[in-house]
PDB file of C-alpha atoms in Angstrom:
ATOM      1  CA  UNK A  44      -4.120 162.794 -34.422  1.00  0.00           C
ATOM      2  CA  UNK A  45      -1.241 160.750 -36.272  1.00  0.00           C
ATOM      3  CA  UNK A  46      -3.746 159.233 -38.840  1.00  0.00           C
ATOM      4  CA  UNK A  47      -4.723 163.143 -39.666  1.00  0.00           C
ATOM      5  CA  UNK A  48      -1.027 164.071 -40.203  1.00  0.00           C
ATOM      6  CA  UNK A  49      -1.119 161.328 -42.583  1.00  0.00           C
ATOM      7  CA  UNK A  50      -3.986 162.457 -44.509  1.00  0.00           C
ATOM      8  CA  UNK A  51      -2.773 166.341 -44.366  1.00  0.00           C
ATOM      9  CA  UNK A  52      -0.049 164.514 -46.138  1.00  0.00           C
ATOM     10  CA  UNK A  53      -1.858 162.921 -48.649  1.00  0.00           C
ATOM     11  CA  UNK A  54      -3.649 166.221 -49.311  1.00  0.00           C
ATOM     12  CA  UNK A  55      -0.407 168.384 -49.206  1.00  0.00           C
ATOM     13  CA  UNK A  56       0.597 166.331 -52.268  1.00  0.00           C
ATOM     14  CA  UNK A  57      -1.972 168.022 -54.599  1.00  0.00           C
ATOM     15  CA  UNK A  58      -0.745 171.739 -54.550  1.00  0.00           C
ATOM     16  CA  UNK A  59       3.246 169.810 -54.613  1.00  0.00           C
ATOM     17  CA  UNK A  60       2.155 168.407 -57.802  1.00  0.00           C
ATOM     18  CA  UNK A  61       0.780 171.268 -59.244  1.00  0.00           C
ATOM     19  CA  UNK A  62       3.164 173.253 -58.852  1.00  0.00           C
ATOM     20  CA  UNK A  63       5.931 171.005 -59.674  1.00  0.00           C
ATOM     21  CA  UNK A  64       3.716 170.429 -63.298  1.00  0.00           C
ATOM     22  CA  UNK A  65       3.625 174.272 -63.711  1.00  0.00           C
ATOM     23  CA  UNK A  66       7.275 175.221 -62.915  1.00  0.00           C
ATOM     24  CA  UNK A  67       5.711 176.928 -59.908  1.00  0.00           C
ATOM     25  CA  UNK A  68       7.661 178.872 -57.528  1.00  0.00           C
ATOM     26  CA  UNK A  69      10.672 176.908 -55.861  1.00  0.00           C
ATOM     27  CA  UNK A  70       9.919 178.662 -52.483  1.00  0.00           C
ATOM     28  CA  UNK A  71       6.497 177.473 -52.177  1.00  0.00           C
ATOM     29  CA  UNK A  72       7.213 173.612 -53.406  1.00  0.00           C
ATOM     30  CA  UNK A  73       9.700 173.535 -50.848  1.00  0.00           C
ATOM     31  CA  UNK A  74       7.755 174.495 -48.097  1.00  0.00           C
ATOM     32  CA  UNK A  75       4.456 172.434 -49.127  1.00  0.00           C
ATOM     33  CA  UNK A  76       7.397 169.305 -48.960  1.00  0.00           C
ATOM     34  CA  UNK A  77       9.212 170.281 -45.788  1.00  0.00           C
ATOM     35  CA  UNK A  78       5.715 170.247 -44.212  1.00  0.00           C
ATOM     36  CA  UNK A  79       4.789 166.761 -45.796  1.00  0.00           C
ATOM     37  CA  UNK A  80       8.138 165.813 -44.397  1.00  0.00           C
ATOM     38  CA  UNK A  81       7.073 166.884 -41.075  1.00  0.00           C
ATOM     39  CA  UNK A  82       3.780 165.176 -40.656  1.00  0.00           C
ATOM     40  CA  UNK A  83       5.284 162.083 -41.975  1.00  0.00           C
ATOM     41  CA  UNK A  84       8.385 162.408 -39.308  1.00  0.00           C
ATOM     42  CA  UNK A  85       5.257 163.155 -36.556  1.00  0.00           C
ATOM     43  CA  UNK A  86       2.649 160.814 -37.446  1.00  0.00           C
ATOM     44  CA  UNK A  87       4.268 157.555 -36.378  1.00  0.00           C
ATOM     45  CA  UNK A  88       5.939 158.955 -33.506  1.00  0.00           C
ATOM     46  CA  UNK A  89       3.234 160.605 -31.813  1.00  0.00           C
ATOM     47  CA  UNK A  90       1.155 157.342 -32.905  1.00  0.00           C
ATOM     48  CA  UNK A  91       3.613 155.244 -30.433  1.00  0.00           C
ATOM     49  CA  UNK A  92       4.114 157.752 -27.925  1.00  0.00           C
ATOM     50  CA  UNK A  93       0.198 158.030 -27.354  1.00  0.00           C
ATOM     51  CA  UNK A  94      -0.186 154.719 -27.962  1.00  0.00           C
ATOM     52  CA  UNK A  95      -2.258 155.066 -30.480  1.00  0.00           C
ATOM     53  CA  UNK A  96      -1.128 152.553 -33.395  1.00  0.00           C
ATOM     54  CA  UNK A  97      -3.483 151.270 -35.644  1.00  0.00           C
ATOM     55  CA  UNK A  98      -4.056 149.202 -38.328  1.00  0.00           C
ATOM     56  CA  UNK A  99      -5.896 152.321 -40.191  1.00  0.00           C
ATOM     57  CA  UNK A 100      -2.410 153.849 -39.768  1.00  0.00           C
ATOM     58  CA  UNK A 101      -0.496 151.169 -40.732  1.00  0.00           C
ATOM     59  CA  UNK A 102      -1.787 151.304 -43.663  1.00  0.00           C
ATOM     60  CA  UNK A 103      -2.288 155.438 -44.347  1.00  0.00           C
ATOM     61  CA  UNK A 104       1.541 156.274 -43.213  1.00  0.00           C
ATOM     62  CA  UNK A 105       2.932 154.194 -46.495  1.00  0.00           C
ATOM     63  CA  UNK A 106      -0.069 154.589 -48.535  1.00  0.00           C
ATOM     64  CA  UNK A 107       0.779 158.486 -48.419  1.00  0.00           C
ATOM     65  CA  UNK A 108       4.498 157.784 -48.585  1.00  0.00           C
ATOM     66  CA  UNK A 109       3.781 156.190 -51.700  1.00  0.00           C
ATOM     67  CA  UNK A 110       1.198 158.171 -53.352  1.00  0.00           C
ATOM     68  CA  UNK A 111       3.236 161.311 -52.191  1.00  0.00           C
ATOM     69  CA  UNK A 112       6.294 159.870 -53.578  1.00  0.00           C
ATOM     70  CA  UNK A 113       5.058 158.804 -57.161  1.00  0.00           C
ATOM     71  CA  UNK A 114       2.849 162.160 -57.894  1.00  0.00           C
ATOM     72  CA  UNK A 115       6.053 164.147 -57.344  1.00  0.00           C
ATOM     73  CA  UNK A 116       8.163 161.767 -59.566  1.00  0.00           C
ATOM     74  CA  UNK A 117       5.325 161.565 -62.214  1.00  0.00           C
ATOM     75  CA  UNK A 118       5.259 164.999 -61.930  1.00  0.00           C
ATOM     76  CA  UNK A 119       9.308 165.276 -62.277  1.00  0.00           C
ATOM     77  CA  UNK A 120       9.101 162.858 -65.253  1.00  0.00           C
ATOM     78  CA  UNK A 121       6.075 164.325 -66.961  1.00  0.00           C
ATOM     79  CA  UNK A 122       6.265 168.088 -67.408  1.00  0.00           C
ATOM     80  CA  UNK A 123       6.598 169.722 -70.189  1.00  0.00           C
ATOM     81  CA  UNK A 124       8.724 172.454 -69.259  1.00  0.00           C
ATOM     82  CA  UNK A 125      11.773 170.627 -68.621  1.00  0.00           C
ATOM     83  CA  UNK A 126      11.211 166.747 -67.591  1.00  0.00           C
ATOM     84  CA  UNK A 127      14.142 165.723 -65.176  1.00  0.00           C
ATOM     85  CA  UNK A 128      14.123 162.233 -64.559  1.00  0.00           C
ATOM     86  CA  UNK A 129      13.716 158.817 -66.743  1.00  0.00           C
ATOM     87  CA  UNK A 130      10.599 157.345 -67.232  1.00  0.00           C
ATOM     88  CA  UNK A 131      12.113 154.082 -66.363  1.00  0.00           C
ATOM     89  CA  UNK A 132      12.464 155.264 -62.832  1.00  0.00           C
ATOM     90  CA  UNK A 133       8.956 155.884 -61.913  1.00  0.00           C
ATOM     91  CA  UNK A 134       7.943 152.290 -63.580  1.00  0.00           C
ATOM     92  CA  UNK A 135      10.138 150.523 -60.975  1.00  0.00           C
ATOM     93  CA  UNK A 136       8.849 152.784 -58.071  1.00  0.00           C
ATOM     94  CA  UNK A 137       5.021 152.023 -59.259  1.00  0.00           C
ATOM     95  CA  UNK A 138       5.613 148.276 -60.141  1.00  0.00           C
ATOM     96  CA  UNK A 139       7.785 148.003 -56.351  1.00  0.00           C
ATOM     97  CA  UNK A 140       4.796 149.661 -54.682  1.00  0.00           C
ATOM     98  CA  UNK A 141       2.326 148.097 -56.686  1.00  0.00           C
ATOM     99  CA  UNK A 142       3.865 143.951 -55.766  1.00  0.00           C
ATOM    100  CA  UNK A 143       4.266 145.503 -52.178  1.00  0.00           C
ATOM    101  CA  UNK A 144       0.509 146.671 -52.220  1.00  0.00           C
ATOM    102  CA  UNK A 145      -0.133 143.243 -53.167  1.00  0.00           C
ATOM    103  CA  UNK A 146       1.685 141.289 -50.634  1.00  0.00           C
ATOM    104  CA  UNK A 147       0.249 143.178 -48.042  1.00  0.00           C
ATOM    105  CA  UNK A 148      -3.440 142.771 -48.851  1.00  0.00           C
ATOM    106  CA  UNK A 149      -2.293 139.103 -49.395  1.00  0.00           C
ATOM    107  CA  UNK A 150      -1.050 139.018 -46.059  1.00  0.00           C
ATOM    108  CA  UNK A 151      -3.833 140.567 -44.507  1.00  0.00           C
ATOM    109  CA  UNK A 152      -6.198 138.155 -46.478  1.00  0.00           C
ATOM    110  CA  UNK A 153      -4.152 135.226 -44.842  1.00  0.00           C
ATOM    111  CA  UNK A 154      -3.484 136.126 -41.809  1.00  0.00           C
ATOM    112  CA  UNK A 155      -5.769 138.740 -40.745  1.00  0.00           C
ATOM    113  CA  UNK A 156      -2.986 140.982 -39.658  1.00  0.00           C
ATOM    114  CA  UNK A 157      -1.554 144.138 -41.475  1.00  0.00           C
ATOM    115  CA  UNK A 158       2.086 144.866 -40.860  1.00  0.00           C
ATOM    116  CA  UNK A 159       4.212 147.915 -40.603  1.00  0.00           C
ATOM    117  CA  UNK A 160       7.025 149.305 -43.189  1.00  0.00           C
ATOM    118  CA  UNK A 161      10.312 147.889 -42.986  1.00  0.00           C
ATOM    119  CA  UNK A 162      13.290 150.793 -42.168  1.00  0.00           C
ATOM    120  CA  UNK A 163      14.791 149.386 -45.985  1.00  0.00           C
ATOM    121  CA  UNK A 164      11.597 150.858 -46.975  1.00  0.00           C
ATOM    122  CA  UNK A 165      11.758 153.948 -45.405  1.00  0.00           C
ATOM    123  CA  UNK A 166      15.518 154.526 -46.123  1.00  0.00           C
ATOM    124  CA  UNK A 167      14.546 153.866 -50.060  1.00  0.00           C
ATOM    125  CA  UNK A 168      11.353 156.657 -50.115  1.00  0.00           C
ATOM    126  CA  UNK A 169      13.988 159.009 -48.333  1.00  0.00           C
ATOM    127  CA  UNK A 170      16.234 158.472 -51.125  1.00  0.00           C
ATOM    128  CA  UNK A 171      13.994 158.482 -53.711  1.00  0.00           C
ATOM    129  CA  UNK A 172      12.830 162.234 -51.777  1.00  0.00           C
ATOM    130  CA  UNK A 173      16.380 162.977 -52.369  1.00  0.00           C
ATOM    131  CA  UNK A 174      16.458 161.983 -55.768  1.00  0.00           C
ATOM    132  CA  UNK A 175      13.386 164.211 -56.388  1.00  0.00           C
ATOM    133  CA  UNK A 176      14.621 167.144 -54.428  1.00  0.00           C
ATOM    134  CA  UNK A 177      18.325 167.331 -56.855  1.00  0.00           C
ATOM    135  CA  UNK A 178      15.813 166.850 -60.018  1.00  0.00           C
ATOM    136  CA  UNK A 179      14.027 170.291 -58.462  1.00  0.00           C
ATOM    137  CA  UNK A 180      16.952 172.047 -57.740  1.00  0.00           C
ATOM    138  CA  UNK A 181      18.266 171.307 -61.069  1.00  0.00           C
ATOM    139  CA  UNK A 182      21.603 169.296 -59.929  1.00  0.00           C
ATOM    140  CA  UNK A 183      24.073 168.723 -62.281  1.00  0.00           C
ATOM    141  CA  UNK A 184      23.268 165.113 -64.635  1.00  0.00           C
ATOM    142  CA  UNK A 185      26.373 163.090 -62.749  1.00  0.00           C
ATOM    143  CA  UNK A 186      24.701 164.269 -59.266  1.00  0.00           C
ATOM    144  CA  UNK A 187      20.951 163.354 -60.471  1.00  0.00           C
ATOM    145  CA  UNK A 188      22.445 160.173 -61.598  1.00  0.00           C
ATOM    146  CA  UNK A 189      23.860 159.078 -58.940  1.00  0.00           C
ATOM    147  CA  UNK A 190      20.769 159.623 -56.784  1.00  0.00           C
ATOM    148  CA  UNK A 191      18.414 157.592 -59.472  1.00  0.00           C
ATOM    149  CA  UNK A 192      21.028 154.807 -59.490  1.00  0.00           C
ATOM    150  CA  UNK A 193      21.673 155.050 -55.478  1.00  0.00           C
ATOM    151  CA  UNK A 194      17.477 155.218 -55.407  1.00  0.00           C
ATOM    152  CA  UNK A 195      16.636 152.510 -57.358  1.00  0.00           C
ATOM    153  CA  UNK A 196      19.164 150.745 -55.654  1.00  0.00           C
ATOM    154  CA  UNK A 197      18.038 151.017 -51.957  1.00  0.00           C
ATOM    155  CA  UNK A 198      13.925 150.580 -53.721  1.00  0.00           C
ATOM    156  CA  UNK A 199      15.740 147.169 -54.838  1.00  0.00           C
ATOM    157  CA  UNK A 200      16.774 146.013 -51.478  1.00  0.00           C
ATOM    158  CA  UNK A 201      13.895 146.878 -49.519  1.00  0.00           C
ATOM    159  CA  UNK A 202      11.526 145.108 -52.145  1.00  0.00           C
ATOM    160  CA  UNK A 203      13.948 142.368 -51.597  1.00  0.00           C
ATOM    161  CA  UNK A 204      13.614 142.714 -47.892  1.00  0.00           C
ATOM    162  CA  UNK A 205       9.554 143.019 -48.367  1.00  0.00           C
ATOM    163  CA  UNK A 206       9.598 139.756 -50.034  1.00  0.00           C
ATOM    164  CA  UNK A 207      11.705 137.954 -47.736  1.00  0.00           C
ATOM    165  CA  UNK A 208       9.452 139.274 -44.684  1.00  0.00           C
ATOM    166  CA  UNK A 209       6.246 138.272 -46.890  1.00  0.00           C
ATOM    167  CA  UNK A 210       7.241 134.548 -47.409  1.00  0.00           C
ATOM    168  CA  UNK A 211       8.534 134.408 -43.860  1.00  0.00           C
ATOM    169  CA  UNK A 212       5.333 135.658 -42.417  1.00  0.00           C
ATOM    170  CA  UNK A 213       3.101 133.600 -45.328  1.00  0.00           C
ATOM    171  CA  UNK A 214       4.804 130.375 -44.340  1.00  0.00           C
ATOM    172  CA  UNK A 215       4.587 130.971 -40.371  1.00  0.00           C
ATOM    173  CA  UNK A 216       1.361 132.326 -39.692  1.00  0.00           C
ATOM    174  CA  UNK A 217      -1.720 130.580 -39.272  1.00  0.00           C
ATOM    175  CA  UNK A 218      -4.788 131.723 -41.767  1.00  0.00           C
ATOM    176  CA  UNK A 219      -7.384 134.228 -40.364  1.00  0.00           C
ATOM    177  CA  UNK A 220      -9.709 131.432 -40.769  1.00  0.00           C
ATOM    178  CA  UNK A 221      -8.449 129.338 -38.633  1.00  0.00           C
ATOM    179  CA  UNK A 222     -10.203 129.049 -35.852  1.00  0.00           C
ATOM    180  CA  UNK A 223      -6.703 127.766 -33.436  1.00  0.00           C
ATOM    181  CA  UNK A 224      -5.388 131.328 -34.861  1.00  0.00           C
ATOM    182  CA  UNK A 225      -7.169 133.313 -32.791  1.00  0.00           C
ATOM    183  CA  UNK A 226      -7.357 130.742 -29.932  1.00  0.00           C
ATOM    184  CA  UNK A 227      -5.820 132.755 -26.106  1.00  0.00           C
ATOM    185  CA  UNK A 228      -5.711 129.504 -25.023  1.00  0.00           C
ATOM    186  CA  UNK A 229      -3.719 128.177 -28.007  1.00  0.00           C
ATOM    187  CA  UNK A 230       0.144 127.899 -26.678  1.00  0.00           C
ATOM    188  CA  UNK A 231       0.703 128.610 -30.260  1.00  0.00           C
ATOM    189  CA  UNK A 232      -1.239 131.547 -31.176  1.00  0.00           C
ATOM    190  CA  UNK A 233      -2.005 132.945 -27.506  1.00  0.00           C
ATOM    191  CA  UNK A 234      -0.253 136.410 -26.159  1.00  0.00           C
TER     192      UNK A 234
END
């Protein structure tokens, strides 16, 4: 159940795009998002509550967060009608997301284990949902502004955060190879 919330999510984001591209209907865009919102505030709860975590959803809950979150920007940034935010912007979400991406794939190659977003990381996609939320209701430029600024500030910290956790963890864990890594017995490795 939590794993299809995430990909009702990651479908929800082609009519949000769409309509966002064609200057579409306010009402509509915002209930398209407030559901995406939903299914992303359900998906990890219900996931723990059931006790039904997985790695699949580990890696589906930010994989929509981020797809979700850079089609609306492009979108935002791209239209023709009336583009609202710098291009800039969307190059440091996709290049954050991208070295994320990266790290975790590394990690997983290393250690066999994928791991699950960091609150900095969640706090930084709600902003950046805030960010693109003013830019569709047309906020005044010092309001817009401050959410880019206050956006790509809390993206900074968390990728800061990211890296931190991804040399910590790099530098700690044993490889996936290793045969003592996956050892019970192991005082070291065992549960």
């Amino acid at each position: 159940m939590p794993n299809m919330l995430s990909m009702f999510r990651l479908v929800l984001i082609i009519p949000v795009t769409w309509l966002i591209l064609q200057d579409g209907p306010l009402f509509w865009m915002m209930i398209l998002i407030l559901l995406a919102v939903a299914t992303d505030y359900f998906d990890g709860r219900i996931a723990r509550w059931s006790d039904s975590v997985s790695d699949w959803g580990k890696l589906l809950d930010p994989l929509a967060d981020k797809v979700g979150g850079a089609m609306v920007i492009a979108a935002l940034t791209f239209r023709e009608s009336e583009p609202s935010l710098p291009f800039w912007f969307i190059a440091v979400m996709i290049v954050r997301d991208l070295v994320i991406l990266g790290g975790g794939a590394i990690l997983r190659t290393k250690t066999g284990k994928i791991v699950m977003s960091l609150w900095s990381g969640k706090v930084a996609v709600t902003a950046v949902a805030i960010t693109a939320l003013a830019a569709l209701l047309k906020a005044d430029t010092p309001i817009l502004e401050f959410c880019i600024w206050a956006s790509v500030v809390l993206l900074a910290y968390s990728f800061v955060r990211y890296m931190a956790r991804f040399f910590s963890i790099l530098r700690d864990a044993p490889a996936a190879s290793d045969p003592a890594a996956s050892d019970p017995a192991d005082p070291k490795t065992g549960s």
